[in-house]
Coordinates of C-alpha atoms in Angstrom, one line a residue:
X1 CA 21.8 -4.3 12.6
X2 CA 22.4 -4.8 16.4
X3 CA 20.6 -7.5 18.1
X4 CA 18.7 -5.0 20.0
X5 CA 17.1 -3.3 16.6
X6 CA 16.0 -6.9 15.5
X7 CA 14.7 -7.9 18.1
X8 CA 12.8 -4.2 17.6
X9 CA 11.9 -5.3 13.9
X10 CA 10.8 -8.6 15.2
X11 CA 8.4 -7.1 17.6
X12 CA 7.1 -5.2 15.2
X13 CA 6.6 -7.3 12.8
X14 CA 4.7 -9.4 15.2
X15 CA 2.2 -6.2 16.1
X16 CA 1.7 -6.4 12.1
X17 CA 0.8 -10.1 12.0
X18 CA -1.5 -9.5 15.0
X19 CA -3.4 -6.5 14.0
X20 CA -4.0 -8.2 10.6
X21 CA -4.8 -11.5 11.6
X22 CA -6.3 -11.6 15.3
X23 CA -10.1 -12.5 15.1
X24 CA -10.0 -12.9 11.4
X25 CA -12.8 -15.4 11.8
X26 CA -14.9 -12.4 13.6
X27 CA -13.7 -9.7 11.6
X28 CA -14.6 -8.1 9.2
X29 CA -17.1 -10.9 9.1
X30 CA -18.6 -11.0 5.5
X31 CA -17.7 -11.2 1.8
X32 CA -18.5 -8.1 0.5
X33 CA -19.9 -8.7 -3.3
X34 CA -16.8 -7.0 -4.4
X35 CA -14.8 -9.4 -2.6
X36 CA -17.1 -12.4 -4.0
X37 CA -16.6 -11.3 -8.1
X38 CA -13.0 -12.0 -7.2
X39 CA -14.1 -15.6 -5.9
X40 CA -16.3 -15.5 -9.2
X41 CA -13.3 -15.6 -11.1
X42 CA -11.6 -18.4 -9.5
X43 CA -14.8 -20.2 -10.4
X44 CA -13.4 -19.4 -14.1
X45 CA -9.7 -20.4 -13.0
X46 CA -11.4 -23.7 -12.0
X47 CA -12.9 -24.4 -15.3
X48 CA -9.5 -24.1 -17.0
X49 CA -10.1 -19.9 -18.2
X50 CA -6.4 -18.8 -16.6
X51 CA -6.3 -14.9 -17.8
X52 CA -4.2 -12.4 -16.7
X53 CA -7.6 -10.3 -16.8
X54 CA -10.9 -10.6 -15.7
X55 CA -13.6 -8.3 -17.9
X56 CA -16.3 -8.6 -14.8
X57 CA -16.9 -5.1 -12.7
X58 CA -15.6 -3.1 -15.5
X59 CA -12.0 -5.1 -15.7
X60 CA -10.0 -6.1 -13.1
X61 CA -6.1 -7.5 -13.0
X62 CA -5.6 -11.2 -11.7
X63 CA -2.4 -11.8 -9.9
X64 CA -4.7 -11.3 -6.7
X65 CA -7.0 -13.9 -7.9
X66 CA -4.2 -16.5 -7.8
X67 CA -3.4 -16.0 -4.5
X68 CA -6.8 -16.4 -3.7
X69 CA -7.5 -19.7 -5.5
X70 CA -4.4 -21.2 -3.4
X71 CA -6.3 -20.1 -0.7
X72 CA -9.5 -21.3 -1.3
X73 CA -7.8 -24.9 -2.8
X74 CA -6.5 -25.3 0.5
X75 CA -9.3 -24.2 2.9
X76 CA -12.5 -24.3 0.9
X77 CA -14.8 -20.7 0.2
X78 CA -15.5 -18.6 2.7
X79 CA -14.3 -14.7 3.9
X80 CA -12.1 -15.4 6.1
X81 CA -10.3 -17.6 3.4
X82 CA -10.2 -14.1 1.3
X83 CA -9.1 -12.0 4.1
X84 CA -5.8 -14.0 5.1
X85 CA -4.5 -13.5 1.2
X86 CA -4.5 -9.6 2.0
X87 CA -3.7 -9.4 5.5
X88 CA -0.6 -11.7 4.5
X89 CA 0.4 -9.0 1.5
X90 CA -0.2 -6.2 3.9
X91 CA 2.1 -7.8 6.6
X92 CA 4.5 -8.3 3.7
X93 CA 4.1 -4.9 2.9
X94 CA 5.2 -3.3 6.3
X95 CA 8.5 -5.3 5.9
X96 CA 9.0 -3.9 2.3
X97 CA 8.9 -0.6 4.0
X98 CA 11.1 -1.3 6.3
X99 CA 14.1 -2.3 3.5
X100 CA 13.5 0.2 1.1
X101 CA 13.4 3.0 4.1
X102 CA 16.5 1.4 5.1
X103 CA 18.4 1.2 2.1
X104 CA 17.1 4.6 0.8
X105 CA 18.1 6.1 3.7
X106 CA 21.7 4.4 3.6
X107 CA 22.7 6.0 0.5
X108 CA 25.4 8.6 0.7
X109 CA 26.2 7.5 4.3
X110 CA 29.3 6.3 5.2
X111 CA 29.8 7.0 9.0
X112 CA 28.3 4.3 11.4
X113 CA 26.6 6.9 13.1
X114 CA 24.5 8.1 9.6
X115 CA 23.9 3.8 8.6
X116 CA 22.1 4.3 12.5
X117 CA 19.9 7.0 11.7
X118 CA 18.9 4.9 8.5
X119 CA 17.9 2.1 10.6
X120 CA 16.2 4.8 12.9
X121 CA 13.6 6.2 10.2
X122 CA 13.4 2.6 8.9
X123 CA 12.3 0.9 12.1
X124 CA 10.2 4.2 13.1
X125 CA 8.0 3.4 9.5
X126 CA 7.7 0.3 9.6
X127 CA 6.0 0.6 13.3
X128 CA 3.7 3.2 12.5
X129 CA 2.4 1.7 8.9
X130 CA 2.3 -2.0 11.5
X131 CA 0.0 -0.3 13.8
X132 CA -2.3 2.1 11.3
X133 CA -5.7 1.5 11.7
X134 CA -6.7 2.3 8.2
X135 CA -3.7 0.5 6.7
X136 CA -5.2 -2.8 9.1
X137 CA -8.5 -2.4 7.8
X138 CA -7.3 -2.0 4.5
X139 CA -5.0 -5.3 5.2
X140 CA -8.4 -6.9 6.1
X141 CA -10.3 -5.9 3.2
X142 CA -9.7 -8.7 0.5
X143 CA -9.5 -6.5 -2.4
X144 CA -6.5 -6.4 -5.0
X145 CA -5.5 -2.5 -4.7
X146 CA -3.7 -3.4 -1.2
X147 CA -0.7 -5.1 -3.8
X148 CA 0.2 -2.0 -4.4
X149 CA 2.1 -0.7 -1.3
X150 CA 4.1 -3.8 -1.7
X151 CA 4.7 -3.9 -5.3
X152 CA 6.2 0.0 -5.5
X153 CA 8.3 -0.6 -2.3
X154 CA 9.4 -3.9 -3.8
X155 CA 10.6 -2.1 -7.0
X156 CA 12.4 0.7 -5.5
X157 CA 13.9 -1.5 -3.0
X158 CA 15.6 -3.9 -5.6
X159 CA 16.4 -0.6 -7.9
X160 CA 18.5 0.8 -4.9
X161 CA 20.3 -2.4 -4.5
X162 CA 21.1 -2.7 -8.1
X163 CA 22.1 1.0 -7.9
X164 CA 25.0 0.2 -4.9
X165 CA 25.9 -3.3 -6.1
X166 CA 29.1 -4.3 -5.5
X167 CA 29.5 -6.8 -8.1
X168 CA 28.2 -7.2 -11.4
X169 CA 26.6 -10.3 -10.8
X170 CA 24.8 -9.0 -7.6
X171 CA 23.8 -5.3 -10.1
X172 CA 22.2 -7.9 -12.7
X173 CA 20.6 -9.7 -10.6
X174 CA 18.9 -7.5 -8.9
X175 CA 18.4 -5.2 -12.2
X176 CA 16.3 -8.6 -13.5
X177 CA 14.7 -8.4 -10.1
X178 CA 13.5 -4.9 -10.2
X179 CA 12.0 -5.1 -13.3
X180 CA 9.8 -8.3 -12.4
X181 CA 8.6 -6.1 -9.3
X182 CA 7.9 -3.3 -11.4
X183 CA 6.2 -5.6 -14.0
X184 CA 4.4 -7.5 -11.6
X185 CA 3.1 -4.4 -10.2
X186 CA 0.5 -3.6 -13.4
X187 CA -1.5 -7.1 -12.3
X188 CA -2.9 -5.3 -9.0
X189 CA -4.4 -2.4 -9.7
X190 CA -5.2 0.3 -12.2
X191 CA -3.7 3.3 -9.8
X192 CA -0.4 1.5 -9.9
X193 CA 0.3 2.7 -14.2
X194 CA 1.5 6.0 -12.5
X195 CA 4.9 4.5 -11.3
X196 CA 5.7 4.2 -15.0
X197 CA 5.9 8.8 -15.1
X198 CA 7.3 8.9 -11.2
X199 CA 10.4 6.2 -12.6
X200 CA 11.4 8.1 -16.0
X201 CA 11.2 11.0 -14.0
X202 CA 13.2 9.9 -11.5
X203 CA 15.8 8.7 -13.8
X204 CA 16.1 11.3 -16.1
X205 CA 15.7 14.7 -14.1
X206 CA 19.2 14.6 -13.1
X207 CA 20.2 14.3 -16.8
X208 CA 17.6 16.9 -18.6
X209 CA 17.8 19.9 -15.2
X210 CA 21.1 20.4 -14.2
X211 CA 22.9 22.9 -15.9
X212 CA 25.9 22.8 -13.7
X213 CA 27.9 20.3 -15.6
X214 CA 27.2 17.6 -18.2
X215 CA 26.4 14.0 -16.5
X216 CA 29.7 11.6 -16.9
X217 CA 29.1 9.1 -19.2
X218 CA 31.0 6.1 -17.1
X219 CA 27.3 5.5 -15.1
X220 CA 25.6 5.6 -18.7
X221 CA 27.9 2.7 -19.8
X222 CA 27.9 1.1 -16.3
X223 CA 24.7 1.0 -15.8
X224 CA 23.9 -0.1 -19.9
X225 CA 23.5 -3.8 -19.6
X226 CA 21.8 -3.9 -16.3
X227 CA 19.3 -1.3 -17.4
X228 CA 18.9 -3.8 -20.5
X229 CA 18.5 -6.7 -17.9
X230 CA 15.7 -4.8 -15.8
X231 CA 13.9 -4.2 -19.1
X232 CA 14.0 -8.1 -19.8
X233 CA 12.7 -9.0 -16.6
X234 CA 10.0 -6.5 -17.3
X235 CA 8.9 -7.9 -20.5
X236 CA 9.1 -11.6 -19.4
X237 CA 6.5 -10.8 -16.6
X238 CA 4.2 -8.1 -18.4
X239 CA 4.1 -9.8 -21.9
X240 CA 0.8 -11.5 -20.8
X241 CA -0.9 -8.5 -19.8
X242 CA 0.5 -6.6 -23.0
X243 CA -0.8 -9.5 -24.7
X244 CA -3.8 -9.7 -23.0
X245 CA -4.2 -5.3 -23.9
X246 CA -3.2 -5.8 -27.5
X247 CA -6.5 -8.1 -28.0
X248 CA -8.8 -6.4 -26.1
X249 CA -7.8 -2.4 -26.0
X250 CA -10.9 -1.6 -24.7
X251 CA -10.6 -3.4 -21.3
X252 CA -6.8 -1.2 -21.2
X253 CA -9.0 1.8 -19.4
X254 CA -11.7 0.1 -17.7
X255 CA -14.0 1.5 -15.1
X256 CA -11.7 4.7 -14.7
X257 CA -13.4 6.9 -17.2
X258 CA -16.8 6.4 -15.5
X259 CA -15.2 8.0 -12.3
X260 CA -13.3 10.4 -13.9
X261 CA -13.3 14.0 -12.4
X262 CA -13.1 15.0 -16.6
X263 CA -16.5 13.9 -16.7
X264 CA -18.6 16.8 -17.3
X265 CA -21.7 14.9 -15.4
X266 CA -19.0 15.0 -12.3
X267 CA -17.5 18.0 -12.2
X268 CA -20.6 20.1 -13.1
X269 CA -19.0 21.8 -15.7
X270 CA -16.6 22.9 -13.3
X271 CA -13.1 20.8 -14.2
X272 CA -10.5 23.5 -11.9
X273 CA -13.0 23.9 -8.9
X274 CA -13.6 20.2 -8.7
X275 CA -10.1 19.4 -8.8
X276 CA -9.4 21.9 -5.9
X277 CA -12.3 20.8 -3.7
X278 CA -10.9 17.2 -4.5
X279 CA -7.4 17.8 -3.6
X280 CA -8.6 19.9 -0.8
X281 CA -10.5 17.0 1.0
X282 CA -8.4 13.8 0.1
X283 CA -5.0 16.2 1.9
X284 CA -7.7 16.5 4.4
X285 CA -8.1 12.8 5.1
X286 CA -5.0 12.6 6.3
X287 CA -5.5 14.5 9.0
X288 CA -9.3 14.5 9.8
X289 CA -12.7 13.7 8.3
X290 CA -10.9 10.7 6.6
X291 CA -13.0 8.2 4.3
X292 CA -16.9 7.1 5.3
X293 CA -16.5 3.6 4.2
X294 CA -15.8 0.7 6.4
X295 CA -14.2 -1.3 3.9
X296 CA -11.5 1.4 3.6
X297 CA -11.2 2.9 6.7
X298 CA -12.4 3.0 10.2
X299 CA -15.5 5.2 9.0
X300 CA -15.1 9.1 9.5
X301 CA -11.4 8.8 11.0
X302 CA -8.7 10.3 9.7
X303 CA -6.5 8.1 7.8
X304 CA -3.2 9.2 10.3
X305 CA -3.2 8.8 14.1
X306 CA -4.1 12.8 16.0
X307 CA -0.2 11.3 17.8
X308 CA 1.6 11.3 14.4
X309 CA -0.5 13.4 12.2
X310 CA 1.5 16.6 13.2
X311 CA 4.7 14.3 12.4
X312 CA 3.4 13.7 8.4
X313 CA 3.0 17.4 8.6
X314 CA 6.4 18.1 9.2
X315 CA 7.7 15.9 7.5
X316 CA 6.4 16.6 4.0
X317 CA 7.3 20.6 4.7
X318 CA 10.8 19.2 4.8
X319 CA 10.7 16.6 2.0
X320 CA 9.2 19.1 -0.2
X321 CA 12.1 21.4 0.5
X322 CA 14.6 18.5 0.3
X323 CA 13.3 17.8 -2.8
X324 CA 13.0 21.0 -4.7
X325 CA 16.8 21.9 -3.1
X326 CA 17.0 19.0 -5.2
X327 CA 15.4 19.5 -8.2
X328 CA 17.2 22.4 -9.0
X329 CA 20.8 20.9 -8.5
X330 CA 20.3 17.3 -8.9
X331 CA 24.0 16.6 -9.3
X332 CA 25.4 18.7 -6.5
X333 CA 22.3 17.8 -3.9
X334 CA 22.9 14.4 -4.4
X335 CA 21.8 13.2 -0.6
X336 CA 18.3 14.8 -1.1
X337 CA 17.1 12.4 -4.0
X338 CA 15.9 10.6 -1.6
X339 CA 13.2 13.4 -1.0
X340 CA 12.8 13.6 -4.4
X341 CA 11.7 10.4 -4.3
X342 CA 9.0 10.5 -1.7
X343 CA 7.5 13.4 -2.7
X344 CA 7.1 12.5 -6.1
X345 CA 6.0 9.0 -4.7
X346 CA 3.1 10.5 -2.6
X347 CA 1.8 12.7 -4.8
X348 CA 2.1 10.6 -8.3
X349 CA -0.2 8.1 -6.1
X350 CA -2.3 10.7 -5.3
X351 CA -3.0 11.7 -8.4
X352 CA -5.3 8.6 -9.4
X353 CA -7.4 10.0 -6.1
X354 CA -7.7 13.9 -7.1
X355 CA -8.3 12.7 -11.0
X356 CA -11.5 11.1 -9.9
X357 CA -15.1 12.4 -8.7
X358 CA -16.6 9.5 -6.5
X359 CA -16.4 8.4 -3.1
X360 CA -13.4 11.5 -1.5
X361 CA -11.9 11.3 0.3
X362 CA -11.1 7.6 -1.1
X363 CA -9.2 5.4 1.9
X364 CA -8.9 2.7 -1.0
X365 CA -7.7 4.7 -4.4
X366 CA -4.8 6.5 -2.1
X367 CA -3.5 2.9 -0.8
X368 CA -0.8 3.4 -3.4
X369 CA 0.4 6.9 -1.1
X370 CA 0.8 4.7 2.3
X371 CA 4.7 3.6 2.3
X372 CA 5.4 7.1 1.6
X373 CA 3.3 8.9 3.8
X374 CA 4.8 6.7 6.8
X375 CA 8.4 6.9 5.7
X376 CA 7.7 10.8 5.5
X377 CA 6.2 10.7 8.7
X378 CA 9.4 8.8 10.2
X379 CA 11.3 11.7 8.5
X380 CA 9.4 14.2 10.5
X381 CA 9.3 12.1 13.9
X382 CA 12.8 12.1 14.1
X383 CA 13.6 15.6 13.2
X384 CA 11.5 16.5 16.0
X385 CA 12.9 14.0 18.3
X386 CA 16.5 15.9 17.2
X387 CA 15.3 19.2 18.1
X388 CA 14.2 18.1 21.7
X389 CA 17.8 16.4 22.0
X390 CA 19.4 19.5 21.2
X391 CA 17.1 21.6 23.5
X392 CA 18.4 18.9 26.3
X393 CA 22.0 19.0 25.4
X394 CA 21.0 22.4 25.8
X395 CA 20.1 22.4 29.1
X396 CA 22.8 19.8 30.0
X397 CA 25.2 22.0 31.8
X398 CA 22.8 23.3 34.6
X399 CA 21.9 20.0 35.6
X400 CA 23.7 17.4 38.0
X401 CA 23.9 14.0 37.4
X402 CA 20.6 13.0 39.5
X403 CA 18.6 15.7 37.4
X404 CA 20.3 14.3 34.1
X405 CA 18.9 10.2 35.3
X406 CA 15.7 12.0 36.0
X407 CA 15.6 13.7 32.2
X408 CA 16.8 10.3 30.5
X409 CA 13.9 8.4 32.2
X410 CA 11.4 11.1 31.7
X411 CA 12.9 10.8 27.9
X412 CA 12.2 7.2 27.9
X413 CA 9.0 7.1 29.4
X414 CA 7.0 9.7 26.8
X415 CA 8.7 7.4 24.3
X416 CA 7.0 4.4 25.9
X417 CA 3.7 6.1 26.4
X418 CA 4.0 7.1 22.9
X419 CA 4.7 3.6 21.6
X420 CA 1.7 2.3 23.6
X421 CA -0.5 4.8 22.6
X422 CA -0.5 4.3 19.3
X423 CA -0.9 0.9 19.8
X424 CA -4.0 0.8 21.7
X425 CA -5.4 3.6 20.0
X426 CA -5.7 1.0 16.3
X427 CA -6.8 -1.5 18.9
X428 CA -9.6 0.1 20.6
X429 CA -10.6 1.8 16.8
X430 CA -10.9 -1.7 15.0
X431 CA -11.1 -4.6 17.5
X432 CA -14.0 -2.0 19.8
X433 CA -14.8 0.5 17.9
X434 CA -15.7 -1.4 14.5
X435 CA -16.3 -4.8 16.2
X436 CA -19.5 -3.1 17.9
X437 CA -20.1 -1.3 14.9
X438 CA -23.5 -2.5 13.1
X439 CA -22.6 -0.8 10.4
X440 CA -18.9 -2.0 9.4
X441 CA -20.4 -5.8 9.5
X442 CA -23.6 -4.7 7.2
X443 CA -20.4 -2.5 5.1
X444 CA -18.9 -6.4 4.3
X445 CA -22.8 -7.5 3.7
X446 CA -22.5 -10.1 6.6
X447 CA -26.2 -10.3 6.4
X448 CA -26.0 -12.4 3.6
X449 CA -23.8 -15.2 5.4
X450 CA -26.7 -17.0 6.9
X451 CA -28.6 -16.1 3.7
X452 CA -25.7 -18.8 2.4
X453 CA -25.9 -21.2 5.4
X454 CA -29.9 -21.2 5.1
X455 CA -29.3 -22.0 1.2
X456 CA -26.8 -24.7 1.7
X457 CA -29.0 -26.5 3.9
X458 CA -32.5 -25.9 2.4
X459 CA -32.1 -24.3 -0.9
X460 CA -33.3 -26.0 -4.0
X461 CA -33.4 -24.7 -7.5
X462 CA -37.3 -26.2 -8.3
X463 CA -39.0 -24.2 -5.1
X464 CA -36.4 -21.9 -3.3
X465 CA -36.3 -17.9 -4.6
X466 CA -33.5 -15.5 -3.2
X467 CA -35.0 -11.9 -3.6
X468 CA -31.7 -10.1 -4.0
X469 CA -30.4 -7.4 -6.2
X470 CA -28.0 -8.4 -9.1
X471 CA -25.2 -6.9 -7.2
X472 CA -25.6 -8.7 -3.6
X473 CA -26.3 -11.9 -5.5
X474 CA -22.4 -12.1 -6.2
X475 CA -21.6 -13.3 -2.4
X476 CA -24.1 -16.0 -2.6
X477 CA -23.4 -17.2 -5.7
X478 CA -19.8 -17.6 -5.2
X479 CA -20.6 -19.2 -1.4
X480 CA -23.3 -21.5 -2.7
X481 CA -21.2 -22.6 -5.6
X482 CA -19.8 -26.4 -4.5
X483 CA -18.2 -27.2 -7.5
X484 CA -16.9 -24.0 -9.2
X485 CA -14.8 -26.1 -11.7
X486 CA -18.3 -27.6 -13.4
X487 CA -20.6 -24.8 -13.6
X488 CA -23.8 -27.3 -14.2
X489 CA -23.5 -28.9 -11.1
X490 CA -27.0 -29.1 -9.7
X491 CA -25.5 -28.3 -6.4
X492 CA -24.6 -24.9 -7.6
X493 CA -27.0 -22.2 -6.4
X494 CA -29.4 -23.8 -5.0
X495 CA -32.1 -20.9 -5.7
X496 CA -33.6 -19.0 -8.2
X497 CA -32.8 -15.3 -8.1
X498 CA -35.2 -13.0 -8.4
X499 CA -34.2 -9.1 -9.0
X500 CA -36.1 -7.0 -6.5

């Protein structure tokens, strides 16, 4: 990298900091009582009950509890004490993007001029998932599904490097690596079990579809023992959970057959057609009438930019072209598994969004699709930006040398306008937009946070009563609990609930 592309990735690393942490005080300005079963559980962390599970709303995996309980051991309960754990993983997870763009992109390319237009898609990726205004509110939203951007692009990232290693040590190294990511990955959320399909497939389709010529068994034997290390990383760091499974098998499914589109009281005895209309409206979302919910999106817009929409669009024509050009010749098409990659990245995510009948389009069940669709989107962006170069190249000939200056600043200043569109268009959608938005602070129940402060400063449990549905209760509970590591304490809820 050139100083001039970090300093790029530094700048837009900082818009990703910004966006996900300006006015996080302010915004989004409540603990939703989602939000508060996760500071529930820490209550249970407190008291000694460390799981890598928690059974309440249906099941839910912990590692995002953790970070949470640092948080909260440091600064004390409260939102924005929530919201910094997943604006920090979401920051996190627009540099994951970058490297595994980056070093996906890198593969096969050994002229300086291909490693540039690696570095190209990378930083073009990285900028647009930095400045999305559903992957910011998303960021802001303190629930555990937003691990899993990071997680998957983490895994492949590591994979890739243990692929072109260039010494053993460095191959198992990052072999052990990749398999802790991967493992790592089933503690966030339930969508995230559909990497284990998209890897085998990704690893054996070049073995069981080509018929050209039989796969050389050198990389079998190279690649042996670090396989065998990635598995050993991934067993150290799932064996919990696996244990965790074994005892209780039940809790292995959770909440996911209640939502299932298989559910005949869903689908209205309609299992193809709901499927369809599902599909139909969640490929929708990423271009218009995107999800309703605040918590998952800036309500009612689509979950791309109208300035980089038409970009996703062409960029998954090609990938999909790519990919099946792929497919078909794995061994001789090489350079496209890349595509193959994406492709079957963005659509094995989506499948935990099209398999379900609540809520869709669902801004939060597709977070697992989001490096993807922005490293697609990259793909297409600068295809189109090589068809205008050519088209001026073109027209190069005809034109003297003041026209030419004239072209080069007109060329730089649609990039600029472009660059600061996109940037003010997430700020006037989140910090305008859903600042002045009634309904995104009653979306994150901030109506119950001087329900708390009135309660820690005049509740008691002899003569106060909270009228307040089992649900709600969950924010006040968790904000009113003082001591969360001694249930008992008298200080603890100072109320008697009462179910409306």
């Amino acid at each position: 990298m050139t100083q001039k592309h970090k300093l790029i990735l530094l700048g837009i690393m900082i818009l990703a900091v910004a966006y996900r942490y300006f006015q996080i005080h302010f915004m989004p300005g409540g603990l939703f009582p989602d939000e508060a079963a996760n500071g529930l559980d820490i209550n249970l962390m407190e008291q000694g009950n460390l799981q890598p599970f928690y059974e309440r709303g249906n099941g839910r995996e912990a590692l995002f509890f953790y970070m949470l309980w640092a948080s909260v051991a440091i600064f004390g309960k409260g939102a924005w004490q929530h919201h910094i754990i997943s604006a920090g993983i979401g920051v996190i997870s627009v540099f994951a993007a970058f490297l595994v763009t980056k070093q996906l992109f890198s593969m096969f390319q050994i002229t300086e001029e291909g490693k540039r237009r690696a570095l190209n898609i990378a930083l073009w990726a990285a900028f647009f998932m930095a400045v999305s205004s559903w992957h910011v509110v998303l960021s802001r939203t303190a629930f555990r599904a937003i691990q899993i951007p990071m997680f998957a692009a983490f895994t492949f990232y590591f994979g890739l490097l243990a692929l072109q290693a260039a010494t053993k040590y460095k191959r198992y190294l990052y072999s052990f690596i990749t398999g802790a990511m991967f493992a790592l990955g089933f503690y966030t959320y339930i969508a995230y079990r559909i990497m284990v399909p998209l890897i085998i497939v990704l690893i054996l389709w070049p073995i069981l579809a080509d018929k050209v010529r039989v796969p050389k068994f050198e990389n079998v034997k190279k690649f042996f023992w670090p396989f065998v290390t990635l598995v050993v990383g991934f067993m150290i760091f799932f064996a919990p959970l696996f244990h965790y499974f074994y005892t209780h098998p039940g809790s292995f499914v959770g909440r996911s057959g209640q939502v299932s589109v298989f559910n005949p009281e869903l689908n209205g005895g309609d299992l193809v057609g709901s499927i369809l209309e599902i599909s139909r409206l969640s490929m929708k979302a990423y271009f218009w009438d995107g999800d309703l919910n605040w918590r998952h999106n800036i309500s009612g817009e689509p979950f791309l930019s109208i300035f980089i929409s038409p970009f996703f669009a062409i960029g998954m024509i090609l990938s999909i072209y790519w990919a099946i050009r792929y497919a078909l010749s794995p061994l001789r098409r090489q350079e496209d598994w890349k595509y193959f990659l994406l492709v079957g990245w963005f659509y094995s995510m989506l499948i935990p969004v099209i398999t379900t009948a609540e809520g869709i389009p669902h801004g939060l069940r597709s977070v697992g699709t989001i490096p993807a669709v922005f490293i697609i989107t990259a793909v297409g962006f600068r295809f189109a930006l090589d068809k205008v170069r050519e088209i001026a190249r073109g027209f190069k000939r005809y034109q003297n040398d003041l026209d030419l200056k004239l072209v080069r600043w007109g060329y730089k200043a649609a990039g600029a306008a472009f660059v600061i569109a996109l940037i003010l268009q997430t700020y006037t959608l989140y910090f305008v937009k859903a600042a002045n938005s009634p309904e995104n602070f009653y979306a994150f129940r901030s109506d119950l946070t001087p329900v708390v402060e009135y309660m820690k400063a005049n509740g008691n449990k002899n003569d106060t009563y909270l009228i307040l549905d089992k649900f709600s209760v969950q924010s006040v509970d968790y904000l009113t609990s003082v001591n969360g590591a001694v249930p008992e304490d008298p200080r603890n809820q100072p109320y008697v609930q009462v179910d409306p």
